[in-house]
Amino acid sequence: MRKETSTNAINEKQINDSCGMAYSLSVLGGRWKPAILCRLMHKTMRYSDLKNSIDQISERMLVSQLRELEADLVVRRTVYPVVPPRVEYELTELGLSMKPMLKAMSDWGNMHRTKVNPDADVVVSEF
């Protein structure tokens, strides 16, 4: 946790307050959020299914990233009062509105990857 009064935090806030692109990247940036959003773009998922669909993500990191996306009103968490507890995650309307932007980012990333490293074996996932 960093101090809100640090120069770094103040600079980040100023940039996010004045630039929509920087703010968008702060919401969906990071190593795991794109993978989470990609999966939830297609369907509502239970926590265990989401965890099993993302190789190498730890439970702690998945919970943390889901909480951040929930706080940003991008993901909705629904807990069903059954035994054992059932928790599902889905994109909110706000989250679903990101689909064209995420698709464009995915397309650009795949194109750029092939330009930078044409000899690499590229696995293109369908967004």
Short mmCIF file of C-alpha atoms in Angstrom, two decimals:
data_model
loop_
_atom_site.label_atom_id
_atom_site.label_comp_id
_atom_site.label_asym_id
_atom_site.label_seq_id
_atom_site.Cartn_x
_atom_site.Cartn_y
_atom_site.Cartn_z
CA MET A 1 0.00 0.00 0.00
CA ARG A 2 1.48 3.35 -0.92
CA LYS A 3 0.75 6.68 0.65
CA GLU A 4 -1.93 8.77 -1.08
CA THR A 5 0.24 11.84 -0.56
CA SER A 6 3.29 10.40 -2.32
CA THR A 7 4.46 12.10 -5.51
CA ASN A 8 3.78 8.90 -7.43
CA ALA A 9 0.17 8.67 -6.19
CA ILE A 10 -0.46 12.37 -6.86
CA ASN A 11 0.95 12.08 -10.40
CA GLU A 12 -1.13 8.97 -11.11
CA LYS A 13 -4.30 10.69 -9.89
CA GLN A 14 -3.61 13.77 -12.01
CA ILE A 15 -3.02 11.68 -15.13
CA ASN A 16 -6.11 9.51 -14.52
CA ASP A 17 -8.25 12.60 -13.86
CA SER A 18 -7.16 14.28 -17.09
CA CYS A 19 -6.80 11.40 -19.55
CA GLY A 20 -9.57 8.92 -20.32
CA MET A 21 -7.15 6.44 -21.86
CA ALA A 22 -4.94 6.42 -18.75
CA TYR A 23 -8.01 5.96 -16.56
CA SER A 24 -9.24 3.06 -18.72
CA LEU A 25 -5.85 1.37 -18.50
CA SER A 26 -5.85 1.78 -14.72
CA VAL A 27 -9.18 -0.07 -14.53
CA LEU A 28 -8.26 -2.98 -16.79
CA GLY A 29 -4.49 -2.96 -16.50
CA GLY A 30 -2.39 -5.63 -14.91
CA ARG A 31 -1.36 -9.16 -15.71
CA TRP A 32 -4.61 -10.99 -14.89
CA LYS A 33 -7.51 -8.60 -15.48
CA PRO A 34 -7.54 -9.02 -19.27
CA ALA A 35 -7.71 -12.82 -18.87
CA ILE A 36 -10.56 -12.49 -16.37
CA LEU A 37 -12.46 -10.03 -18.55
CA CYS A 38 -11.99 -12.18 -21.65
CA ARG A 39 -13.58 -15.17 -19.95
CA LEU A 40 -16.43 -13.22 -18.40
CA MET A 41 -17.14 -11.52 -21.73
CA HIS A 42 -18.48 -14.86 -22.96
CA LYS A 43 -20.47 -16.06 -19.95
CA THR A 44 -21.19 -15.92 -16.25
CA MET A 45 -18.75 -18.13 -14.38
CA ARG A 46 -18.47 -19.71 -10.98
CA TYR A 47 -15.32 -18.87 -9.05
CA SER A 48 -13.87 -22.38 -9.38
CA ASP A 49 -14.47 -22.45 -13.15
CA LEU A 50 -12.83 -19.05 -13.53
CA LYS A 51 -9.85 -20.17 -11.44
CA ASN A 52 -9.45 -23.39 -13.43
CA SER A 53 -9.65 -21.55 -16.77
CA ILE A 54 -6.68 -19.26 -16.03
CA ASP A 55 -3.40 -21.16 -15.82
CA GLN A 56 -0.94 -20.06 -13.16
CA ILE A 57 -3.17 -17.55 -11.34
CA SER A 58 -3.15 -17.93 -7.57
CA GLU A 59 -6.34 -17.85 -5.54
CA ARG A 60 -5.14 -14.76 -3.72
CA MET A 61 -4.49 -12.89 -6.97
CA LEU A 62 -7.79 -13.96 -8.52
CA VAL A 63 -9.72 -12.77 -5.48
CA SER A 64 -7.79 -9.49 -5.44
CA GLN A 65 -8.35 -8.80 -9.13
CA LEU A 66 -12.05 -9.71 -8.93
CA ARG A 67 -12.48 -7.36 -5.96
CA GLU A 68 -10.85 -4.52 -7.87
CA LEU A 69 -13.06 -5.14 -10.91
CA GLU A 70 -16.09 -5.29 -8.63
CA ALA A 71 -15.11 -2.00 -6.95
CA ASP A 72 -14.81 -0.44 -10.42
CA LEU A 73 -18.37 -1.65 -11.20
CA VAL A 74 -17.13 -3.82 -14.06
CA VAL A 75 -17.88 -7.20 -12.47
CA ARG A 76 -20.88 -8.32 -10.41
CA ARG A 77 -20.48 -10.97 -7.72
CA THR A 78 -23.57 -13.00 -6.82
CA VAL A 79 -23.60 -15.24 -3.76
CA TYR A 80 -26.33 -17.86 -3.61
CA PRO A 81 -27.49 -18.95 -0.14
CA VAL A 82 -26.97 -22.67 -0.61
CA VAL A 83 -24.71 -25.25 0.98
CA PRO A 84 -22.01 -25.42 -0.19
CA PRO A 85 -21.92 -21.69 -1.08
CA ARG A 86 -22.14 -20.88 -4.77
CA VAL A 87 -20.55 -17.67 -6.06
CA GLU A 88 -20.87 -16.47 -9.65
CA TYR A 89 -19.20 -13.61 -11.47
CA GLU A 90 -20.51 -11.77 -14.49
CA LEU A 91 -19.87 -8.52 -16.26
CA THR A 92 -22.11 -5.59 -15.45
CA GLU A 93 -23.61 -3.41 -18.18
CA LEU A 94 -20.59 -1.14 -17.71
CA GLY A 95 -18.30 -4.14 -18.11
CA LEU A 96 -20.12 -5.32 -21.23
CA SER A 97 -19.74 -1.84 -22.73
CA MET A 98 -15.96 -2.47 -22.85
CA LYS A 99 -16.32 -5.26 -25.41
CA PRO A 100 -15.55 -3.15 -28.53
CA MET A 101 -12.53 -1.58 -26.83
CA LEU A 102 -11.20 -4.94 -25.58
CA LYS A 103 -11.74 -6.54 -29.01
CA ALA A 104 -9.83 -3.70 -30.67
CA MET A 105 -7.00 -4.06 -28.15
CA SER A 106 -6.89 -7.81 -28.72
CA ASP A 107 -6.81 -7.41 -32.50
CA TRP A 108 -4.08 -4.78 -32.31
CA GLY A 109 -2.01 -6.86 -29.89
CA ASN A 110 -2.20 -9.92 -32.15
CA MET A 111 -1.24 -7.84 -35.20
CA HIS A 112 1.63 -6.15 -33.37
CA ARG A 113 2.96 -9.44 -32.00
CA THR A 114 3.21 -10.88 -35.52
CA LYS A 115 4.99 -7.74 -36.79
CA VAL A 116 7.52 -7.64 -33.95
CA ASN A 117 8.20 -11.38 -33.92
CA PRO A 118 7.11 -12.92 -37.24
CA ASP A 119 8.80 -16.26 -36.49
CA ALA A 120 6.98 -16.83 -33.20
CA ASP A 121 4.25 -19.42 -32.89
CA VAL A 122 1.26 -17.18 -32.27
CA VAL A 123 -1.75 -18.59 -30.52
CA VAL A 124 -4.67 -16.26 -31.20
CA SER A 125 -7.53 -16.67 -28.79
CA GLU A 126 -10.97 -15.71 -30.01
CA PHE A 127 -12.19 -12.70 -28.12
#
